[in-house]
């Protein structure tokens, strides 16, 4: 028998059955259908409170299974979903029924089973009309021979519209009629797997309270949509960033004024009271400390300048060995006058038990400067130029920023999955990235540190403008030597060497085999020495190879 003949016969049978409501009620546990096919008989009852009670009688041939998955979020256009809630799902027979926030799932074995559950959200106000809407058949993984639907409403229904076929189709059901009293009947024959029966019934005013729920679709666009909540979050984030910028401006304001204002006079050359002139650094700052206070980092050049200063102060003799190498020779042991970082540099250049070492040998040893870095950061805090170690401050804010960014990204992912305000999580992640990137500016000098920064500008001015004529001839070697490490760390070594290159005086701390070198020859060789030392120290790691 062809499908058309079966459908025609079914329509006639359905019309004859509409003689009365009682005659049309299906018999519990029975779902007539052709042998070897699946048939479904669905009863819907709308309660006065708006809940829809559903009973499905499903006949599955022996030896076969049937499953149904009903999505409880149905797109209604414009990025919105109609949301239903299903509770009390159970099966009387051979199978299981489960329901969560996203779907209703049925799994039935051969035989006749009765499925029951309760639906909230099926009643909606459409304009001035009240409508009950549900899909009594949808999401089946097998073809259905027939679907019979009966509906009971609290009052006489006004209309019925039944569609059957693939989702989105406007094909009407095989039959759909208003019965006597409060009944509605609909029938569909030959429903393919994945197709649905969608029934909409017009209700009398007041028949049941509308309880339809419409939500924004769980899409990327909706998740990142600008909502009042995300707008408030954006405003709070902007406020936090402004407060942070204001705090940095306050902490950095002293430094900005120190760098932008006129250079205050700095007394570098002092009279010792006996007719001699000596060099004195502002606030007693040492060469390595100068570089760290200026750029808040321990750099290779800070260590190089310290090594030169140790030679100038007669702890080390620097000896030329040919044209491409130099030797550090121990002159005096480290004593209490050396700071912690100076002692660490001394030990790195001349380890215990070593009285002399070639620079080329140090290159092969890959010396460890981590102790120098640690001591120098601790030293600038001990001198009250920084309230906290600059490296620890940067590290703290870096990890805080990464933590905030990670939390924000995790929240955004969770919100995308759950349909929450993912934009808020993204904003938090952006704030975290901003904090991490801004970590380099977080170390702030104390007031004393900012004053020293201004004095360092004055020291640089001295290195740029001073000439041998400003220093008595008897004191030129000492003033030149004591000033040189500061010229190295402040990038003025070339100018300082050029200013004194014409002098005939020798150097007490640099030469060949304990023979001092004159300034003219020294000015030509010293830049190569600095480059070689920088190269050895850069290989050690832990320090930046360039200032910035």
PDB file of N, CA and C in Angstrom, residues 386-460:
ATOM      1  N   UNK A 386      64.984  53.740  46.905  1.00  0.00           N
ATOM      2  CA  UNK A 386      63.758  53.036  46.538  1.00  0.00           C
ATOM      3  C   UNK A 386      63.143  52.462  47.812  1.00  0.00           C
ATOM      4  N   UNK A 387      61.807  52.441  47.866  1.00  0.00           N
ATOM      5  CA  UNK A 387      61.134  51.852  49.023  1.00  0.00           C
ATOM      6  C   UNK A 387      61.192  50.326  48.965  1.00  0.00           C
ATOM      7  N   UNK A 388      61.138  49.765  47.768  1.00  0.00           N
ATOM      8  CA  UNK A 388      61.206  48.311  47.573  1.00  0.00           C
ATOM      9  C   UNK A 388      62.124  48.020  46.394  1.00  0.00           C
ATOM     10  N   UNK A 389      62.636  46.799  46.365  1.00  0.00           N
ATOM     11  CA  UNK A 389      63.526  46.402  45.278  1.00  0.00           C
ATOM     12  C   UNK A 389      62.822  46.579  43.934  1.00  0.00           C
ATOM     13  N   UNK A 390      63.442  47.295  42.992  1.00  0.00           N
ATOM     14  CA  UNK A 390      62.788  47.490  41.690  1.00  0.00           C
ATOM     15  C   UNK A 390      62.480  46.182  40.970  1.00  0.00           C
ATOM     16  N   UNK A 391      63.364  45.189  41.045  1.00  0.00           N
ATOM     17  CA  UNK A 391      63.101  43.940  40.343  1.00  0.00           C
ATOM     18  C   UNK A 391      61.927  43.192  40.965  1.00  0.00           C
ATOM     19  N   UNK A 392      61.841  43.203  42.317  1.00  0.00           N
ATOM     20  CA  UNK A 392      60.719  42.540  42.984  1.00  0.00           C
ATOM     21  C   UNK A 392      59.403  43.255  42.683  1.00  0.00           C
ATOM     22  N   UNK A 393      59.453  44.582  42.601  1.00  0.00           N
ATOM     23  CA  UNK A 393      58.243  45.347  42.296  1.00  0.00           C
ATOM     24  C   UNK A 393      57.752  45.044  40.886  1.00  0.00           C
ATOM     25  N   UNK A 394      58.670  45.008  39.931  1.00  0.00           N
ATOM     26  CA  UNK A 394      58.278  44.676  38.561  1.00  0.00           C
ATOM     27  C   UNK A 394      57.726  43.261  38.488  1.00  0.00           C
ATOM     28  N   UNK A 395      58.396  42.322  39.140  1.00  0.00           N
ATOM     29  CA  UNK A 395      57.949  40.928  39.108  1.00  0.00           C
ATOM     30  C   UNK A 395      56.566  40.777  39.734  1.00  0.00           C
ATOM     31  N   UNK A 396      56.354  41.450  40.861  1.00  0.00           N
ATOM     32  CA  UNK A 396      55.057  41.369  41.536  1.00  0.00           C
ATOM     33  C   UNK A 396      53.934  41.820  40.613  1.00  0.00           C
ATOM     34  N   UNK A 397      54.090  42.995  40.004  1.00  0.00           N
ATOM     35  CA  UNK A 397      53.021  43.522  39.159  1.00  0.00           C
ATOM     36  C   UNK A 397      52.887  42.750  37.858  1.00  0.00           C
ATOM     37  N   UNK A 398      53.984  42.171  37.380  1.00  0.00           N
ATOM     38  CA  UNK A 398      53.913  41.321  36.190  1.00  0.00           C
ATOM     39  C   UNK A 398      53.016  40.111  36.465  1.00  0.00           C
ATOM     40  N   UNK A 399      53.277  39.428  37.587  1.00  0.00           N
ATOM     41  CA  UNK A 399      52.487  38.237  37.912  1.00  0.00           C
ATOM     42  C   UNK A 399      51.058  38.596  38.298  1.00  0.00           C
ATOM     43  N   UNK A 400      50.884  39.745  38.963  1.00  0.00           N
ATOM     44  CA  UNK A 400      49.515  40.191  39.261  1.00  0.00           C
ATOM     45  C   UNK A 400      48.747  40.422  37.962  1.00  0.00           C
ATOM     46  N   UNK A 401      49.404  41.090  37.007  1.00  0.00           N
ATOM     47  CA  UNK A 401      48.759  41.334  35.719  1.00  0.00           C
ATOM     48  C   UNK A 401      48.428  40.047  34.991  1.00  0.00           C
ATOM     49  N   UNK A 402      49.385  39.099  34.977  1.00  0.00           N
ATOM     50  CA  UNK A 402      49.115  37.817  34.319  1.00  0.00           C
ATOM     51  C   UNK A 402      47.986  37.065  35.015  1.00  0.00           C
ATOM     52  N   UNK A 403      47.954  37.133  36.350  1.00  0.00           N
ATOM     53  CA  UNK A 403      46.884  36.468  37.085  1.00  0.00           C
ATOM     54  C   UNK A 403      45.528  37.058  36.759  1.00  0.00           C
ATOM     55  N   UNK A 404      45.446  38.398  36.740  1.00  0.00           N
ATOM     56  CA  UNK A 404      44.183  39.048  36.401  1.00  0.00           C
ATOM     57  C   UNK A 404      43.779  38.704  34.968  1.00  0.00           C
ATOM     58  N   UNK A 405      44.759  38.742  34.054  1.00  0.00           N
ATOM     59  CA  UNK A 405      44.459  38.400  32.664  1.00  0.00           C
ATOM     60  C   UNK A 405      43.980  36.974  32.523  1.00  0.00           C
ATOM     61  N   UNK A 406      44.625  36.029  33.241  1.00  0.00           N
ATOM     62  CA  UNK A 406      44.200  34.635  33.176  1.00  0.00           C
ATOM     63  C   UNK A 406      42.800  34.427  33.709  1.00  0.00           C
ATOM     64  N   UNK A 407      42.489  35.084  34.830  1.00  0.00           N
ATOM     65  CA  UNK A 407      41.135  34.986  35.389  1.00  0.00           C
ATOM     66  C   UNK A 407      40.115  35.556  34.411  1.00  0.00           C
ATOM     67  N   UNK A 408      40.463  36.682  33.784  1.00  0.00           N
ATOM     68  CA  UNK A 408      39.549  37.281  32.817  1.00  0.00           C
ATOM     69  C   UNK A 408      39.282  36.381  31.621  1.00  0.00           C
ATOM     70  N   UNK A 409      40.357  35.774  31.073  1.00  0.00           N
ATOM     71  CA  UNK A 409      40.181  34.877  29.933  1.00  0.00           C
ATOM     72  C   UNK A 409      39.366  33.648  30.314  1.00  0.00           C
ATOM     73  N   UNK A 410      39.652  33.084  31.505  1.00  0.00           N
ATOM     74  CA  UNK A 410      38.883  31.917  31.955  1.00  0.00           C
ATOM     75  C   UNK A 410      37.407  32.278  32.119  1.00  0.00           C
ATOM     76  N   UNK A 411      37.153  33.461  32.693  1.00  0.00           N
ATOM     77  CA  UNK A 411      35.763  33.889  32.864  1.00  0.00           C
ATOM     78  C   UNK A 411      35.083  34.091  31.510  1.00  0.00           C
ATOM     79  N   UNK A 412      35.824  34.655  30.549  1.00  0.00           N
ATOM     80  CA  UNK A 412      35.247  34.865  29.219  1.00  0.00           C
ATOM     81  C   UNK A 412      34.863  33.534  28.580  1.00  0.00           C
ATOM     82  N   UNK A 413      35.728  32.520  28.709  1.00  0.00           N
ATOM     83  CA  UNK A 413      35.428  31.203  28.142  1.00  0.00           C
ATOM     84  C   UNK A 413      34.191  30.605  28.806  1.00  0.00           C
ATOM     85  N   UNK A 414      34.133  30.694  30.145  1.00  0.00           N
ATOM     86  CA  UNK A 414      32.981  30.153  30.871  1.00  0.00           C
ATOM     87  C   UNK A 414      31.707  30.872  30.453  1.00  0.00           C
ATOM     88  N   UNK A 415      31.782  32.188  30.320  1.00  0.00           N
ATOM     89  CA  UNK A 415      30.597  32.963  29.947  1.00  0.00           C
ATOM     90  C   UNK A 415      30.147  32.647  28.516  1.00  0.00           C
ATOM     91  N   UNK A 416      31.111  32.411  27.630  1.00  0.00           N
ATOM     92  CA  UNK A 416      30.733  32.044  26.263  1.00  0.00           C
ATOM     93  C   UNK A 416      29.962  30.728  26.267  1.00  0.00           C
ATOM     94  N   UNK A 417      30.434  29.769  27.071  1.00  0.00           N
ATOM     95  CA  UNK A 417      29.781  28.463  27.138  1.00  0.00           C
ATOM     96  C   UNK A 417      28.408  28.560  27.785  1.00  0.00           C
ATOM     97  N   UNK A 418      28.311  29.367  28.840  1.00  0.00           N
ATOM     98  CA  UNK A 418      27.059  29.448  29.597  1.00  0.00           C
ATOM     99  C   UNK A 418      26.131  30.560  29.133  1.00  0.00           C
ATOM    100  N   UNK A 419      26.591  31.374  28.182  1.00  0.00           N
ATOM    101  CA  UNK A 419      25.751  32.459  27.698  1.00  0.00           C
ATOM    102  C   UNK A 419      25.806  33.700  28.564  1.00  0.00           C
ATOM    103  N   UNK A 420      26.803  33.813  29.413  1.00  0.00           N
ATOM    104  CA  UNK A 420      26.946  34.972  30.283  1.00  0.00           C
ATOM    105  C   UNK A 420      27.630  36.131  29.582  1.00  0.00           C
ATOM    106  N   UNK A 421      27.875  37.217  30.338  1.00  0.00           N
ATOM    107  CA  UNK A 421      28.499  38.418  29.743  1.00  0.00           C
ATOM    108  C   UNK A 421      29.992  38.228  29.525  1.00  0.00           C
ATOM    109  N   UNK A 422      30.357  37.570  28.433  1.00  0.00           N
ATOM    110  CA  UNK A 422      31.763  37.266  28.166  1.00  0.00           C
ATOM    111  C   UNK A 422      32.588  38.534  27.974  1.00  0.00           C
ATOM    112  N   UNK A 423      31.942  39.621  27.544  1.00  0.00           N
ATOM    113  CA  UNK A 423      32.678  40.870  27.337  1.00  0.00           C
ATOM    114  C   UNK A 423      33.294  41.350  28.642  1.00  0.00           C
ATOM    115  N   UNK A 424      32.596  41.115  29.740  1.00  0.00           N
ATOM    116  CA  UNK A 424      33.135  41.525  31.032  1.00  0.00           C
ATOM    117  C   UNK A 424      34.439  40.777  31.319  1.00  0.00           C
ATOM    118  N   UNK A 425      34.454  39.457  31.059  1.00  0.00           N
ATOM    119  CA  UNK A 425      35.685  38.690  31.245  1.00  0.00           C
ATOM    120  C   UNK A 425      36.795  39.201  30.353  1.00  0.00           C
ATOM    121  N   UNK A 426      36.456  39.576  29.112  1.00  0.00           N
ATOM    122  CA  UNK A 426      37.466  40.099  28.194  1.00  0.00           C
ATOM    123  C   UNK A 426      38.026  41.422  28.696  1.00  0.00           C
ATOM    124  N   UNK A 427      37.164  42.256  29.269  1.00  0.00           N
ATOM    125  CA  UNK A 427      37.622  43.532  29.812  1.00  0.00           C
ATOM    126  C   UNK A 427      38.588  43.307  30.976  1.00  0.00           C
ATOM    127  N   UNK A 428      38.270  42.329  31.823  1.00  0.00           N
ATOM    128  CA  UNK A 428      39.173  42.009  32.934  1.00  0.00           C
ATOM    129  C   UNK A 428      40.518  41.518  32.389  1.00  0.00           C
ATOM    130  N   UNK A 429      40.478  40.692  31.327  1.00  0.00           N
ATOM    131  CA  UNK A 429      41.724  40.207  30.723  1.00  0.00           C
ATOM    132  C   UNK A 429      42.551  41.363  30.171  1.00  0.00           C
ATOM    133  N   UNK A 430      41.889  42.319  29.515  1.00  0.00           N
ATOM    134  CA  UNK A 430      42.603  43.485  28.983  1.00  0.00           C
ATOM    135  C   UNK A 430      43.234  44.283  30.122  1.00  0.00           C
ATOM    136  N   UNK A 431      42.497  44.412  31.230  1.00  0.00           N
ATOM    137  CA  UNK A 431      43.060  45.125  32.386  1.00  0.00           C
ATOM    138  C   UNK A 431      44.293  44.400  32.908  1.00  0.00           C
ATOM    139  N   UNK A 432      44.241  43.063  32.941  1.00  0.00           N
ATOM    140  CA  UNK A 432      45.399  42.295  33.394  1.00  0.00           C
ATOM    141  C   UNK A 432      46.601  42.497  32.496  1.00  0.00           C
ATOM    142  N   UNK A 433      46.372  42.506  31.186  1.00  0.00           N
ATOM    143  CA  UNK A 433      47.471  42.733  30.241  1.00  0.00           C
ATOM    144  C   UNK A 433      48.062  44.132  30.454  1.00  0.00           C
ATOM    145  N   UNK A 434      47.181  45.113  30.688  1.00  0.00           N
ATOM    146  CA  UNK A 434      47.661  46.481  30.927  1.00  0.00           C
ATOM    147  C   UNK A 434      48.534  46.535  32.179  1.00  0.00           C
ATOM    148  N   UNK A 435      48.121  45.828  33.240  1.00  0.00           N
ATOM    149  CA  UNK A 435      48.920  45.804  34.469  1.00  0.00           C
ATOM    150  C   UNK A 435      50.268  45.133  34.215  1.00  0.00           C
ATOM    151  N   UNK A 436      50.250  43.999  33.479  1.00  0.00           N
ATOM    152  CA  UNK A 436      51.503  43.286  33.199  1.00  0.00           C
ATOM    153  C   UNK A 436      52.450  44.152  32.372  1.00  0.00           C
ATOM    154  N   UNK A 437      51.919  44.817  31.351  1.00  0.00           N
ATOM    155  CA  UNK A 437      52.768  45.669  30.514  1.00  0.00           C
ATOM    156  C   UNK A 437      53.256  46.894  31.271  1.00  0.00           C
ATOM    157  N   UNK A 438      52.447  47.364  32.214  1.00  0.00           N
ATOM    158  CA  UNK A 438      52.836  48.532  32.992  1.00  0.00           C
ATOM    159  C   UNK A 438      53.745  48.217  34.157  1.00  0.00           C
ATOM    160  N   UNK A 439      54.084  46.921  34.339  1.00  0.00           N
ATOM    161  CA  UNK A 439      54.924  46.530  35.473  1.00  0.00           C
ATOM    162  C   UNK A 439      56.284  47.217  35.430  1.00  0.00           C
ATOM    163  N   UNK A 440      56.777  47.502  34.237  1.00  0.00           N
ATOM    164  CA  UNK A 440      58.108  48.113  34.121  1.00  0.00           C
ATOM    165  C   UNK A 440      58.148  49.513  34.726  1.00  0.00           C
ATOM    166  N   UNK A 441      56.976  50.161  34.830  1.00  0.00           N
ATOM    167  CA  UNK A 441      56.932  51.519  35.392  1.00  0.00           C
ATOM    168  C   UNK A 441      56.549  51.537  36.870  1.00  0.00           C
ATOM    169  N   UNK A 442      56.310  50.371  37.449  1.00  0.00           N
ATOM    170  CA  UNK A 442      55.820  50.347  38.821  1.00  0.00           C
ATOM    171  C   UNK A 442      56.876  50.711  39.866  1.00  0.00           C
ATOM    172  N   UNK A 443      58.162  50.329  39.713  1.00  0.00           N
ATOM    173  CA  UNK A 443      59.131  50.758  40.735  1.00  0.00           C
ATOM    174  C   UNK A 443      59.194  52.275  40.817  1.00  0.00           C
ATOM    175  N   UNK A 444      59.041  52.800  42.007  1.00  0.00           N
ATOM    176  CA  UNK A 444      59.033  54.256  42.191  1.00  0.00           C
ATOM    177  C   UNK A 444      60.129  54.653  43.176  1.00  0.00           C
ATOM    178  N   UNK A 445      60.888  55.685  42.818  1.00  0.00           N
ATOM    179  CA  UNK A 445      61.926  56.162  43.707  1.00  0.00           C
ATOM    180  C   UNK A 445      61.301  56.899  44.896  1.00  0.00           C
ATOM    181  N   UNK A 446      62.010  56.913  45.990  1.00  0.00           N
ATOM    182  CA  UNK A 446      61.598  57.732  47.118  1.00  0.00           C
ATOM    183  C   UNK A 446      61.917  59.195  46.811  1.00  0.00           C
ATOM    184  N   UNK A 447      61.527  60.057  47.728  1.00  0.00           N
ATOM    185  CA  UNK A 447      61.852  61.471  47.535  1.00  0.00           C
ATOM    186  C   UNK A 447      63.363  61.663  47.473  1.00  0.00           C
ATOM    187  N   UNK A 448      64.072  60.915  48.316  1.00  0.00           N
ATOM    188  CA  UNK A 448      65.536  61.015  48.295  1.00  0.00           C
ATOM    189  C   UNK A 448      66.084  60.502  46.966  1.00  0.00           C
ATOM    190  N   UNK A 449      65.476  59.451  46.420  1.00  0.00           N
ATOM    191  CA  UNK A 449      65.905  58.931  45.130  1.00  0.00           C
ATOM    192  C   UNK A 449      65.678  59.927  44.017  1.00  0.00           C
ATOM    193  N   UNK A 450      64.556  60.664  44.074  1.00  0.00           N
ATOM    194  CA  UNK A 450      64.288  61.669  43.040  1.00  0.00           C
ATOM    195  C   UNK A 450      65.268  62.828  43.139  1.00  0.00           C
ATOM    196  N   UNK A 451      65.618  63.217  44.368  1.00  0.00           N
ATOM    197  CA  UNK A 451      66.623  64.270  44.540  1.00  0.00           C
ATOM    198  C   UNK A 451      67.959  63.814  43.966  1.00  0.00           C
ATOM    199  N   UNK A 452      68.318  62.538  44.220  1.00  0.00           N
ATOM    200  CA  UNK A 452      69.576  62.014  43.667  1.00  0.00           C
ATOM    201  C   UNK A 452      69.534  62.027  42.144  1.00  0.00           C
ATOM    202  N   UNK A 453      68.375  61.733  41.555  1.00  0.00           N
ATOM    203  CA  UNK A 453      68.258  61.741  40.106  1.00  0.00           C
ATOM    204  C   UNK A 453      68.588  63.114  39.546  1.00  0.00           C
ATOM    205  N   UNK A 454      68.126  64.163  40.235  1.00  0.00           N
ATOM    206  CA  UNK A 454      68.463  65.523  39.800  1.00  0.00           C
ATOM    207  C   UNK A 454      69.952  65.791  39.949  1.00  0.00           C
ATOM    208  N   UNK A 455      70.550  65.285  41.030  1.00  0.00           N
ATOM    209  CA  UNK A 455      71.982  65.472  41.230  1.00  0.00           C
ATOM    210  C   UNK A 455      72.793  64.723  40.177  1.00  0.00           C
ATOM    211  N   UNK A 456      72.278  63.572  39.731  1.00  0.00           N
ATOM    212  CA  UNK A 456      72.973  62.820  38.684  1.00  0.00           C
ATOM    213  C   UNK A 456      72.987  63.624  37.394  1.00  0.00           C
ATOM    214  N   UNK A 457      71.910  64.362  37.147  1.00  0.00           N
ATOM    215  CA  UNK A 457      71.919  65.252  35.969  1.00  0.00           C
ATOM    216  C   UNK A 457      73.026  66.286  36.096  1.00  0.00           C
ATOM    217  N   UNK A 458      73.179  66.796  37.294  1.00  0.00           N
ATOM    218  CA  UNK A 458      74.270  67.752  37.507  1.00  0.00           C
ATOM    219  C   UNK A 458      75.634  67.101  37.337  1.00  0.00           C
ATOM    220  N   UNK A 459      75.755  65.845  37.774  1.00  0.00           N
ATOM    221  CA  UNK A 459      77.013  65.123  37.596  1.00  0.00           C
ATOM    222  C   UNK A 459      77.313  64.923  36.117  1.00  0.00           C
ATOM    223  N   UNK A 460      76.276  64.582  35.335  1.00  0.00           N
ATOM    224  CA  UNK A 460      76.488  64.437  33.892  1.00  0.00           C
ATOM    225  C   UNK A 460      76.917  65.772  33.282  1.00  0.00           C
TER     226      UNK A 460
END
